Coordinates of C-alpha atoms and ligand atoms in Angstrom, one line a residue:
Chain A
X1 CA -7.8 -90.1 58.2
X2 CA -7.2 -86.9 60.0
X3 CA -3.5 -87.0 60.8
X4 CA -1.9 -89.0 58.1
X5 CA -2.3 -89.7 54.4
X6 CA -4.1 -87.7 51.7
X7 CA -6.8 -85.2 52.6
X8 CA -10.2 -86.8 52.7
X9 CA -13.2 -85.0 51.2
X10 CA -14.9 -84.5 54.6
X11 CA -11.9 -82.7 56.1
X12 CA -11.4 -80.8 52.9
X13 CA -15.0 -79.5 53.1
X14 CA -14.7 -78.7 56.8
X15 CA -11.6 -76.7 56.2
X16 CA -13.0 -74.9 53.2
X17 CA -16.2 -74.0 55.1
X18 CA -14.1 -72.7 58.0
X19 CA -12.1 -70.4 55.7
X20 CA -15.3 -69.2 54.0
X21 CA -16.9 -68.4 57.4
X22 CA -13.7 -66.4 58.2
X23 CA -14.3 -64.2 55.0
X24 CA -11.4 -65.7 53.1
X25 CA -13.7 -65.8 50.0
X26 CA -15.0 -69.0 48.2
X27 CA -12.3 -68.9 45.4
X28 CA -9.3 -68.4 47.7
X29 CA -10.7 -70.9 50.2
X30 CA -11.0 -73.7 47.6
X31 CA -7.6 -72.8 46.1
X32 CA -5.9 -73.0 49.6
X33 CA -7.4 -76.3 50.5
X34 CA -6.4 -77.7 47.0
X35 CA -2.8 -76.5 47.7
X36 CA -3.0 -78.4 51.1
X37 CA -4.2 -81.5 49.3
X38 CA -1.3 -81.4 46.8
X39 CA 1.2 -80.9 49.6
X40 CA -0.1 -83.8 51.6
X41 CA 0.1 -86.1 48.6
X42 CA 3.8 -85.4 48.2
X43 CA 4.6 -85.2 51.9
X44 CA 6.4 -88.0 53.6
X45 CA 4.7 -87.8 56.9
X46 CA 1.8 -85.3 56.8
X47 CA 0.7 -83.8 60.1
X48 CA -2.4 -82.1 61.3
X49 CA -4.1 -80.6 58.1
X50 CA -5.3 -77.6 60.0
X51 CA -1.8 -76.7 61.2
X52 CA -0.5 -77.3 57.7
X53 CA -3.2 -75.1 56.2
X54 CA -2.3 -72.3 58.7
X55 CA 1.3 -72.5 57.6
X56 CA 0.4 -72.2 54.0
X57 CA -1.7 -69.1 54.8
X58 CA 0.9 -67.5 57.0
X59 CA 3.5 -67.9 54.3
X60 CA 1.3 -66.0 51.8
X61 CA 0.8 -62.9 53.8
X62 CA 2.9 -60.0 52.6
X63 CA 6.0 -59.1 54.7
X64 CA 6.0 -56.1 57.0
X65 CA 7.3 -52.9 55.4
X66 CA 10.8 -51.7 56.5
X67 CA 11.0 -49.0 59.2
X68 CA 10.8 -45.5 58.0
X69 CA 14.2 -44.2 56.9
X70 CA 13.2 -40.9 55.3
X71 CA 13.6 -37.4 56.5
X72 CA 11.6 -36.0 59.4
X73 CA 8.8 -35.8 59.8
X74 CA 7.4 -39.2 59.1
X75 CA 3.9 -38.8 57.9
X76 CA 1.1 -41.3 58.4
X77 CA -2.3 -40.8 56.7
X78 CA -5.2 -42.8 58.0
X79 CA -7.8 -43.5 55.3
X80 CA -10.7 -45.8 54.7
X81 CA -14.5 -46.1 54.5
X82 CA -16.9 -44.7 57.1
X83 CA -16.8 -46.1 60.6
X84 CA -13.8 -48.4 60.1
X85 CA -11.9 -47.1 63.1
X86 CA -9.6 -44.4 61.7
X87 CA -10.0 -41.8 64.4
X88 CA -9.6 -44.3 67.2
X89 CA -6.6 -45.9 65.5
X90 CA -5.0 -42.5 65.0
X91 CA -5.1 -42.0 68.8
X92 CA -3.7 -45.5 69.5
X93 CA -0.8 -45.0 67.1
X94 CA -0.1 -41.5 68.5
X95 CA 0.0 -42.9 72.1
X96 CA 2.3 -45.8 71.1
X97 CA 4.7 -43.5 69.3
X98 CA 4.8 -40.9 72.1
X99 CA 5.5 -43.7 74.7
X100 CA 8.3 -44.9 72.4
X101 CA 9.9 -41.4 72.9
X102 CA 8.9 -39.9 69.5
X103 CA 7.8 -36.3 69.0
X104 CA 4.3 -36.7 67.6
X105 CA 1.6 -34.5 66.2
X106 CA -2.0 -35.4 65.3
X107 CA -3.8 -33.6 62.5
X108 CA -7.6 -33.4 62.4
X109 CA -8.2 -33.7 58.6
X110 CA -11.8 -34.8 58.9
X111 CA -13.4 -31.4 58.6
X112 CA -16.7 -32.9 57.4
X113 CA -18.4 -35.2 59.8
X114 CA -20.4 -34.0 62.8
X115 CA -18.2 -33.7 65.9
X116 CA -15.2 -35.5 64.2
X117 CA -12.8 -32.8 65.3
X118 CA -14.2 -32.9 68.9
X119 CA -13.8 -36.7 68.9
X120 CA -10.1 -36.5 68.0
X121 CA -9.6 -33.5 70.3
X122 CA -10.7 -35.6 73.3
X123 CA -8.5 -38.4 72.2
X124 CA -5.5 -36.1 71.7
X125 CA -5.8 -34.9 75.3
X126 CA -6.3 -38.5 76.6
X127 CA -3.2 -39.8 74.9
X128 CA -1.1 -36.7 75.5
X129 CA -0.3 -35.8 71.9
X130 CA -0.9 -32.2 70.6
X131 CA -3.5 -31.7 67.8
X132 CA -3.6 -29.4 64.8
X133 CA -7.2 -28.5 64.0
X134 CA -9.2 -25.9 62.3
X135 CA -12.9 -25.0 62.6
X136 CA -15.5 -27.6 61.5
X137 CA -16.3 -27.3 57.8
X138 CA -12.8 -26.1 57.0
X139 CA -10.5 -27.4 54.4
X140 CA -8.8 -30.8 55.1
X141 CA -5.8 -29.9 52.9
X142 CA -5.3 -26.7 54.9
X143 CA -5.2 -28.6 58.1
X144 CA -2.6 -31.0 56.8
X145 CA -0.5 -28.2 55.4
X146 CA -0.7 -26.5 58.8
X147 CA 0.3 -29.6 60.6
X148 CA 3.3 -30.2 58.3
X149 CA 4.5 -26.7 58.8
X150 CA 4.0 -27.0 62.6
X151 CA 5.9 -30.3 62.5
X152 CA 8.9 -28.7 60.7
X153 CA 9.0 -25.7 63.1
X154 CA 8.6 -27.8 66.2
X155 CA 11.0 -30.5 65.2
X156 CA 8.3 -33.2 65.3
X157 CA 9.3 -36.5 63.8
X158 CA 5.8 -38.1 63.3
X159 CA 2.6 -36.6 62.0
X160 CA -0.5 -38.8 62.1
X161 CA -3.4 -37.4 60.0
X162 CA -6.9 -38.6 60.5
X163 CA -9.2 -38.2 57.5
X164 CA -12.9 -38.4 56.8
X165 CA -14.5 -41.7 56.1
X166 CA -15.4 -42.1 52.5
X167 CA -17.0 -44.8 50.4
X168 CA -14.4 -45.7 47.7
X169 CA -17.2 -45.8 45.1
X170 CA -17.6 -42.0 45.4
X171 CA -15.4 -40.5 42.8
X172 CA -15.5 -36.9 44.1
X173 CA -14.5 -38.0 47.6
X174 CA -11.6 -40.1 46.2
X175 CA -10.4 -37.1 44.2
X176 CA -10.5 -35.0 47.4
X177 CA -8.3 -37.6 49.1
X178 CA -5.9 -37.7 46.2
X179 CA -5.6 -33.9 46.5
X180 CA -4.9 -34.3 50.2
X181 CA -2.0 -36.6 49.3
X182 CA -0.5 -33.9 47.1
X183 CA -0.3 -31.4 50.1
X184 CA 2.7 -33.3 51.4
X185 CA 4.6 -32.4 48.3
X186 CA 3.5 -28.8 48.5
X187 CA 4.5 -28.5 52.2
X188 CA 7.7 -30.5 52.3
X189 CA 8.9 -31.0 48.7
X190 CA 8.0 -33.7 46.2
X191 CA 10.6 -36.2 47.4
X192 CA 9.2 -36.3 50.9
X193 CA 7.6 -39.7 51.3
X194 CA 4.5 -40.5 53.3
X195 CA 2.6 -43.7 54.2
X196 CA -1.1 -44.3 54.0
X197 CA -2.7 -46.8 56.3
X198 CA -5.9 -48.3 54.9
X199 CA -8.1 -48.9 58.0
X200 CA -10.3 -52.0 57.3
X201 CA -13.0 -53.3 59.7
X202 CA -12.4 -57.0 60.3
X203 CA -16.2 -57.6 60.1
X204 CA -16.2 -56.5 56.4
X205 CA -16.7 -59.1 53.8
X206 CA -15.3 -59.2 50.3
X207 CA -15.9 -55.5 49.7
X208 CA -12.6 -54.9 51.5
X209 CA -11.0 -56.1 48.3
X210 CA -12.7 -53.4 46.3
X211 CA -11.7 -50.9 49.0
X212 CA -8.1 -51.8 48.8
X213 CA -8.0 -51.6 45.1
X214 CA -9.7 -48.3 44.9
X215 CA -7.4 -46.6 47.5
X216 CA -4.4 -48.1 45.9
X217 CA -5.5 -46.8 42.5
X218 CA -5.3 -43.2 43.8
X219 CA -1.8 -44.0 45.1
X220 CA -2.9 -43.9 48.7
X221 CA -2.5 -47.3 50.3
X222 CA 0.8 -48.7 51.7
X223 CA -0.4 -50.9 54.5
X224 CA -3.6 -52.3 56.1
X225 CA -4.6 -51.8 59.7
X226 CA -7.2 -54.3 60.6
X227 CA -9.6 -53.1 63.3
X228 CA -12.2 -54.8 65.6
X229 CA -10.5 -58.1 65.6
X230 CA -11.7 -58.4 69.2
X231 CA -15.1 -59.2 67.6
X232 CA -16.2 -62.5 66.2
X233 CA -15.2 -61.8 62.6
X234 CA -11.8 -63.0 61.5
X235 CA -10.9 -60.6 58.7
X236 CA -9.9 -63.4 56.3
X237 CA -10.3 -61.1 53.3
X238 CA -6.9 -59.5 54.0
X239 CA -5.4 -62.6 52.5
X240 CA -6.9 -61.8 49.1
X241 CA -6.1 -58.2 49.6
X242 CA -2.4 -59.2 50.1
X243 CA -2.4 -61.5 47.2
X244 CA -4.0 -59.0 44.8
X245 CA -2.4 -55.7 46.0
X246 CA 0.7 -56.8 47.9
X247 CA -0.5 -54.7 50.9
X248 CA 0.7 -56.0 54.2
X249 CA -1.3 -55.8 57.4
X250 CA 0.8 -53.9 59.9
X251 CA -1.4 -53.4 63.0
X252 CA -4.6 -54.9 64.4
X253 CA -7.1 -53.1 66.5
X254 CA -8.3 -55.2 69.5
X255 CA -10.7 -52.9 71.3
X256 CA -11.9 -49.3 71.9
X257 CA -9.2 -48.3 74.4
X258 CA -6.1 -46.3 73.6
X259 CA -3.8 -49.3 74.2
X260 CA -5.9 -51.7 72.1
X261 CA -3.4 -51.9 69.2
X262 CA -1.0 -54.8 68.5
X263 CA 1.5 -55.6 65.8
X264 CA 0.1 -58.0 63.2
X265 CA 1.3 -61.5 63.7
X266 CA 0.8 -63.7 60.6
X267 CA 1.1 -67.2 62.3
X268 CA -1.4 -66.2 65.0
X269 CA -3.8 -64.7 62.4
X270 CA -3.6 -67.7 60.1
X271 CA -4.2 -70.1 63.0
X272 CA -7.4 -68.1 64.0
X273 CA -8.7 -68.3 60.4
X274 CA -8.5 -72.0 60.3
X275 CA -10.1 -72.2 63.7
Chain B
X1 CA -22.2 -61.6 34.8
X2 CA -23.8 -64.6 36.6
X3 CA -26.4 -64.5 33.8
X4 CA -23.6 -64.8 31.2
X5 CA -22.0 -67.7 33.0
X6 CA -25.3 -69.5 33.3
X7 CA -26.0 -68.8 29.6
X8 CA -22.7 -70.6 28.7
X9 CA -23.6 -73.5 30.9
X10 CA -27.0 -74.0 29.4
X11 CA -26.2 -73.2 25.8
X12 CA -26.8 -76.7 24.6
X13 CA -30.4 -76.6 25.9
X14 CA -33.0 -74.9 23.8
X15 CA -36.6 -74.0 24.5
X16 CA -39.2 -76.6 25.4
X17 CA -36.5 -78.8 27.3
X18 CA -36.6 -79.8 30.9
X19 CA -33.7 -78.7 33.2
X20 CA -31.9 -82.0 34.1
X21 CA -30.3 -82.8 37.4
X22 CA -26.8 -82.3 35.9
X23 CA -27.8 -78.9 34.4
X24 CA -29.1 -77.7 37.7
X25 CA -26.2 -79.0 39.8
X26 CA -23.7 -77.1 37.7
X27 CA -25.9 -74.0 37.7
X28 CA -26.2 -74.2 41.5
X29 CA -22.4 -74.2 41.8
X30 CA -22.3 -70.9 39.9
X31 CA -25.0 -69.4 42.1
X32 CA -23.2 -70.6 45.3
X33 CA -20.0 -68.8 44.3
X34 CA -21.9 -65.7 43.4
X35 CA -23.8 -65.6 46.7
X36 CA -20.6 -66.3 48.8
X37 CA -18.7 -63.6 46.9
X38 CA -21.7 -61.3 47.8
X39 CA -21.1 -62.1 51.5
X40 CA -24.2 -64.2 52.0
X41 CA -23.7 -66.4 55.0
X42 CA -22.6 -70.0 54.1
X43 CA -25.4 -71.7 56.0
X44 CA -28.0 -69.5 54.4
X45 CA -26.5 -70.2 51.0
X46 CA -26.7 -73.9 51.6
X47 CA -30.4 -73.7 52.6
X48 CA -31.2 -71.4 49.8
X49 CA -29.6 -73.7 47.1
X50 CA -31.6 -76.6 48.4
X51 CA -34.9 -74.8 47.9
X52 CA -33.9 -73.5 44.5
X53 CA -32.9 -77.0 43.4
X54 CA -36.4 -78.3 44.2
X55 CA -38.0 -75.5 42.3
X56 CA -35.7 -75.7 39.3
X57 CA -35.5 -79.5 38.8
X58 CA -37.8 -80.7 36.1
X59 CA -39.1 -77.1 35.6
X60 CA -40.2 -76.6 32.0
X61 CA -38.1 -74.1 30.0
X62 CA -40.5 -71.8 28.3
X63 CA -40.2 -71.1 24.6
X64 CA -39.7 -67.4 25.2
X65 CA -36.8 -67.8 27.6
X66 CA -33.4 -69.5 27.4
X67 CA -32.7 -72.0 30.1
X68 CA -30.1 -69.8 31.7
X69 CA -32.5 -66.9 31.9
X70 CA -35.3 -69.2 33.2
X71 CA -33.0 -70.6 35.9
X72 CA -31.9 -67.1 37.0
X73 CA -35.6 -66.1 37.1
X74 CA -36.2 -68.9 39.6
X75 CA -33.3 -67.8 41.7
X76 CA -34.3 -64.2 41.7
X77 CA -37.9 -65.1 42.7
X78 CA -36.7 -67.2 45.6
X79 CA -34.2 -64.5 46.7
X80 CA -36.8 -61.7 46.5
X81 CA -39.3 -63.9 48.4
X82 CA -36.8 -64.5 51.1
X83 CA -35.9 -60.8 51.4
X84 CA -39.6 -59.7 51.4
X85 CA -41.1 -62.5 53.4
X86 CA -39.6 -61.5 56.7
X87 CA -42.1 -60.2 59.1
X88 CA -45.0 -57.9 59.3
X89 CA -45.6 -54.4 57.8
X90 CA -44.1 -51.6 59.7
X91 CA -46.6 -49.7 61.8
X92 CA -45.2 -47.7 64.7
X93 CA -47.8 -46.6 67.2
X94 CA -48.2 -43.0 68.4
X95 CA -46.3 -42.3 70.5
X96 CA -43.4 -44.8 70.2
X97 CA -39.9 -45.3 71.5
X98 CA -37.3 -46.8 69.1
X99 CA -34.1 -48.3 70.4
X100 CA -31.1 -48.4 67.9
X101 CA -28.5 -51.0 68.5
X102 CA -25.5 -52.5 66.7
X103 CA -21.8 -53.0 66.3
X104 CA -19.3 -50.2 66.5
X105 CA -19.4 -47.8 63.6
X106 CA -22.4 -49.4 61.9
X107 CA -24.2 -46.0 61.5
X108 CA -26.5 -45.8 64.5
X109 CA -26.0 -42.1 65.5
X110 CA -26.4 -40.9 61.9
X111 CA -29.4 -43.2 61.4
X112 CA -31.1 -41.8 64.5
X113 CA -31.1 -38.4 62.9
X114 CA -32.3 -39.8 59.6
X115 CA -35.2 -41.5 61.3
X116 CA -36.2 -38.3 63.1
X117 CA -36.2 -36.4 59.8
X118 CA -38.0 -39.2 57.9
X119 CA -40.9 -39.4 60.4
X120 CA -41.2 -35.6 60.5
X121 CA -41.4 -35.5 56.7
X122 CA -43.6 -38.5 56.1
X123 CA -45.9 -38.4 59.1
X124 CA -45.5 -35.0 60.7
X125 CA -44.2 -36.7 63.9
X126 CA -41.9 -34.6 66.0
X127 CA -39.1 -36.6 67.6
X128 CA -36.9 -36.4 70.6
X129 CA -33.4 -37.8 70.0
X130 CA -31.8 -39.3 73.1
X131 CA -28.0 -39.7 73.2
X132 CA -27.3 -42.8 75.4
X133 CA -23.7 -43.5 74.2
X134 CA -21.8 -42.4 77.3
X135 CA -18.7 -44.2 76.1
X136 CA -17.5 -42.9 72.7
X137 CA -15.7 -39.5 72.8
X138 CA -18.0 -36.8 71.6
X139 CA -20.9 -39.2 70.7
X140 CA -23.4 -36.9 72.4
X141 CA -21.9 -33.9 70.5
X142 CA -22.3 -35.7 67.3
X143 CA -26.0 -36.4 67.9
X144 CA -26.6 -32.8 69.1
X145 CA -24.9 -31.5 65.9
X146 CA -27.1 -33.7 63.7
X147 CA -30.2 -32.8 65.6
X148 CA -29.6 -29.1 65.1
X149 CA -29.1 -29.8 61.4
X150 CA -32.6 -31.1 61.1
X151 CA -34.1 -28.9 63.8
X152 CA -35.1 -31.8 66.0
X153 CA -35.2 -31.9 69.7
X154 CA -32.2 -33.7 71.4
X155 CA -31.4 -34.7 75.0
X156 CA -29.1 -34.2 76.8
X157 CA -27.8 -30.9 75.4
X158 CA -25.3 -30.7 78.1
X159 CA -22.6 -33.2 79.2
X160 CA -24.0 -36.4 80.7
X161 CA -24.9 -36.4 84.4
X162 CA -26.4 -39.9 84.4
X163 CA -25.5 -43.3 82.9
X164 CA -27.1 -44.7 79.8
X165 CA -30.3 -46.2 81.4
X166 CA -30.8 -43.0 83.5
X167 CA -30.4 -40.8 80.5
X168 CA -32.8 -43.0 78.5
X169 CA -35.5 -42.8 81.3
X170 CA -35.0 -39.0 81.5
X171 CA -35.4 -38.7 77.8
X172 CA -38.6 -40.7 77.7
X173 CA -40.1 -38.5 80.5
X174 CA -39.1 -35.3 78.6
X175 CA -40.5 -36.7 75.4
X176 CA -43.9 -37.4 77.0
X177 CA -44.0 -34.0 78.7
X178 CA -43.3 -32.3 75.4
X179 CA -45.8 -34.4 73.5
X180 CA -43.1 -35.9 71.2
X181 CA -44.6 -38.7 69.2
X182 CA -41.3 -40.5 68.6
X183 CA -38.4 -41.0 71.0
X184 CA -35.3 -42.3 69.3
X185 CA -32.6 -43.8 71.6
X186 CA -29.1 -43.9 70.2
X187 CA -26.8 -46.4 72.0
X188 CA -23.1 -47.1 72.1
X189 CA -21.8 -49.6 69.6
X190 CA -20.9 -52.9 71.1
X191 CA -19.8 -56.5 70.1
X192 CA -22.5 -59.1 70.4
X193 CA -19.9 -61.2 72.3
X194 CA -19.4 -58.6 75.0
X195 CA -21.4 -60.0 77.8
X196 CA -21.4 -56.9 80.0
X197 CA -22.5 -54.6 77.3
X198 CA -25.1 -57.0 76.0
X199 CA -26.6 -57.3 79.5
X200 CA -26.6 -53.5 79.7
X201 CA -28.7 -53.4 76.6
X202 CA -31.1 -56.1 77.8
X203 CA -31.6 -54.1 81.0
X204 CA -32.1 -50.9 79.0
X205 CA -34.8 -52.6 76.9
X206 CA -36.5 -54.1 79.9
X207 CA -36.7 -50.7 81.6
X208 CA -37.8 -48.8 78.5
X209 CA -40.1 -51.3 76.9
X210 CA -39.6 -49.7 73.5
X211 CA -42.1 -50.3 70.7
X212 CA -39.3 -51.1 68.3
X213 CA -35.7 -52.4 68.7
X214 CA -33.8 -51.9 65.4
X215 CA -30.4 -53.3 64.6
X216 CA -28.3 -51.1 62.4
X217 CA -26.0 -53.2 60.1
X218 CA -23.3 -52.0 57.8
X219 CA -24.1 -53.2 54.2
X220 CA -20.5 -54.4 53.7
X221 CA -20.6 -56.8 56.7
X222 CA -19.4 -60.3 55.8
X223 CA -20.1 -63.8 57.1
X224 CA -20.4 -62.6 60.8
X225 CA -23.6 -60.7 60.0
X226 CA -25.8 -63.7 60.8
X227 CA -24.2 -64.6 64.2
X228 CA -24.2 -60.9 65.1
X229 CA -27.8 -60.4 64.3
X230 CA -28.8 -63.7 65.8
X231 CA -27.2 -62.8 69.2
X232 CA -28.8 -59.3 69.3
X233 CA -32.1 -61.0 68.3
X234 CA -31.8 -63.7 71.0
X235 CA -31.2 -61.1 73.7
X236 CA -33.5 -58.3 72.6
X237 CA -36.1 -59.7 70.1
X238 CA -35.4 -57.4 67.2
X239 CA -38.3 -55.8 65.4
X240 CA -36.3 -54.8 62.4
X241 CA -32.9 -54.1 60.8
X242 CA -31.7 -51.0 59.1
X243 CA -28.9 -51.5 56.6
X244 CA -26.5 -48.6 56.3
X245 CA -24.0 -47.5 53.6
X246 CA -26.0 -49.1 50.8
X247 CA -24.7 -46.2 48.6
X248 CA -21.4 -48.1 48.4
X249 CA -20.6 -51.0 46.1
X250 CA -20.9 -53.7 48.6
X251 CA -23.2 -56.5 47.2
X252 CA -25.1 -56.6 50.5
X253 CA -25.4 -60.3 51.0
X254 CA -25.6 -59.8 54.7
X255 CA -29.1 -58.6 54.1
X256 CA -30.1 -62.0 52.8
X257 CA -28.3 -63.7 55.7
X258 CA -30.4 -61.8 58.2
X259 CA -33.7 -61.7 56.4
X260 CA -33.4 -65.3 55.3
X261 CA -31.5 -66.8 58.2
X262 CA -33.4 -65.0 61.0
X263 CA -36.6 -63.8 59.4
X264 CA -36.1 -60.3 60.9
X265 CA -37.5 -57.7 58.4
X266 CA -35.4 -54.9 56.9
X267 CA -37.2 -51.6 57.7
X268 CA -35.0 -49.0 56.1
X269 CA -31.8 -48.6 54.1
X270 CA -29.2 -45.8 54.5
X271 CA -27.9 -44.4 51.2
X272 CA -25.5 -41.6 52.3
X273 CA -24.2 -39.5 55.2
X274 CA -26.9 -36.8 55.1
X275 CA -30.1 -36.8 57.2
X276 CA -32.2 -37.2 54.0
X277 CA -30.3 -40.3 52.9
X278 CA -32.8 -42.9 54.3
X279 CA -35.3 -44.9 52.3
X280 CA -37.9 -47.6 53.3
X281 CA -36.6 -51.0 52.3
X282 CA -37.6 -52.4 48.9
X283 CA -36.7 -56.0 48.0
X284 CA -36.7 -55.5 44.2
X285 CA -33.4 -54.5 42.8
X286 CA -31.6 -56.0 45.8
X287 CA -31.8 -59.5 44.4
X288 CA -29.9 -58.4 41.2
X289 CA -27.4 -56.5 43.3
X290 CA -26.7 -59.5 45.5
X291 CA -26.4 -61.9 42.5
X292 CA -24.1 -59.5 40.8
Ligands
GTP1 N1 -14.3 -53.3 69.4 C1 -13.6 -52.4 68.7 N2 -14.1 -51.2 68.4 C2 -13.3 -50.3 67.7 C3 -12.0 -50.6 67.3 N3 -11.5 -49.6 66.6 C4 -12.5 -48.6 66.6 N4 -13.6 -49.1 67.3 C5 -14.9 -48.4 67.5 O1 -15.5 -48.3 66.2 C6 -16.3 -47.1 66.2 C7 -15.8 -46.2 65.0 O2 -14.5 -45.8 65.3 P1 -14.0 -44.4 64.6 O3 -12.6 -44.3 65.1 O4 -14.9 -43.3 64.9 O5 -14.1 -44.8 63.1 P2 -13.8 -43.8 61.9 O6 -13.2 -44.6 60.8 O7 -12.9 -42.7 62.3 O8 -15.2 -43.3 61.5 P3 -15.6 -42.1 60.5 O9 -14.7 -41.0 60.8 O10 -17.0 -41.8 60.8 O11 -15.5 -42.7 59.1 C8 -16.1 -46.4 67.5 O12 -17.1 -46.8 68.4 C9 -14.8 -47.0 68.0 O13 -14.7 -47.1 69.4 C10 -11.5 -51.9 67.6 O14 -10.3 -52.3 67.3 N5 -12.3 -52.7 68.3
GTP2 N1 -22.0 -43.3 52.9 C1 -22.7 -43.6 54.0 N2 -22.1 -43.3 55.2 C2 -22.9 -43.5 56.3 C3 -24.2 -44.1 56.3 N3 -24.6 -44.2 57.6 C4 -23.7 -43.7 58.4 N4 -22.6 -43.4 57.6 C5 -21.3 -42.9 58.1 O1 -20.7 -44.0 58.8 C6 -19.9 -43.5 59.8 C7 -20.3 -44.1 61.2 O2 -21.6 -43.6 61.5 P1 -22.0 -43.4 63.0 O3 -23.4 -42.9 62.9 O4 -21.1 -42.6 63.8 O5 -22.0 -44.9 63.5 P2 -22.3 -45.5 64.9 O6 -23.0 -46.8 64.8 O7 -23.1 -44.5 65.7 O8 -20.9 -45.6 65.6 P3 -20.6 -45.9 67.1 O9 -21.4 -45.0 67.9 O10 -19.1 -45.7 67.2 O11 -20.9 -47.4 67.3 C8 -20.0 -42.0 59.8 O12 -18.9 -41.5 59.0 C9 -21.3 -41.7 59.1 O13 -21.4 -40.5 58.4 C10 -24.8 -44.4 55.0 O14 -25.9 -44.8 54.8 N5 -24.0 -44.1 53.9
MG3 MG1 -13.3 -40.6 62.1
MG4 MG1 -22.7 -43.6 67.5

């Protein structure tokens, strides 16, 4: 039966299929439905299995990180593979922070890709946040250093740095990113913290797990920003990412406009996964 | 890794045996997990396992192979056939217009430049690259920058004065006047569920009547790849797919979803960010990559 009693095989398969189609992954999908089955056996009065499953999923998602409590400026690096939405997300975060009354600076640390600086420059004007940039082909670390110096002298309290897309499987590119991380220490001293937001495309499959592990391995992933959730993909792989790396999802991207950014809501996300 | 797991499964069977129903059922479960972990669409996996089961049941295990290897051989054959079987050989007429479409960030703009370079090098065809993404900030600049890198013609070199269809029409006229044998139209990324933008694409195609409409797909795309490609195919009748970012470590199961689930052929694969990082699609090697 659907609403009471133990979980029948047909419902179990339907729910497992739904999770797999949401990119939760075959292993985690089976394990979650098994957990649901156990819970319903010991439950006094089991309710709708889909609702119960969503609750199990929501409870597993890592908690939001605490608000920044370190010295100014707060630094937020946006990293991730090519095309995931870093540059657009940088603009969205900058706009939100400015509207909240913060003094914000954007840093164009993608000095590699064609017209990357131009793209961020147009965004910076659109969202009303100043941009630190160098000429194309310059050194990303120099741009970040410059931006941190400027932040100090201009009493800026948030620096958002956009970086070049890179496939995590490319050793040299990951080494370059690690080097970029060390610039913070050089500019502001080694105790100065910074956060790295791993930007993941919601349409990615299980490779997001490899991405998360690889960026975490070079010490550069504190949270996940899940983009393009306005599409048909559900981003279920962030459940495994959270389980294996502890990384919480903080924001979700819901479109191509500067306001299309929302705080991550675990219950709502879990409900969407189960369909 | 899958080969090892299957080896363990079949270790009690030796040469000259027949694969029993139970042997095959267990083995199919292993293959199912491997394919799903590789991001092959669930429906395509189910259909694929059915056809493998038929081939594998009762199949003689040769003396020279262990049952595990034999079974994997059957799976690889079926997989490769599915990847290869889709569609006719690529034969772009001269001149031709190619329309590149796809989700946001899939690699269209970069691929446009790669195609221009590929056809110049392999067929001596000169291209006109046409920037029709009027939406993304600095999209036109990006294509102009890439075009200059490979010394290809690009339109418009100045900021847009027309909308996407107008710019495309203009580009086709300029290409004809300049005797360009290939016109490559770069479009804005869009969601297949965005009605307004999908209609814009349908109208663009109807007006241009391109010789090829190619969907650019990111190799790391998950389960959604099938429904995305299906919708683009339903609206535009795709002539091919280009899989980008295959230089990463994504297993690339979305390729099987599209080739197997829709029968749309994969034409090229992107293997890096530079203009030279494009290769014609070859099915061998991909089966092993997908199976892990
Ligand atoms: N629908 C949708 N599109 C998005 C979202 N976020 C970004 N995009 C689009 O995705 C495409 C890629 O975005 P970018 O910001 O350039 O991505 P990126 O990670 O900076 O790309 P690279 O720098 O080339 O690695 C653009 O067309 C964006 O408009 C989102 O939340 N929803
Ligand atoms: N490593 C690698 N990167 C690629 C490949 N193809 C494209 N890219 C990168 O992926 C990112 C997105 O590429 P674009 O060409 O801007 O993608 P797009 O589809 O035009 O994006 P939108 O116009 O925003 O929809 C860029 O950083 C490219 O350099 C590839 O085959 N391999
Ligand atoms: Mg970018
Ligand atoms: Mg583009």
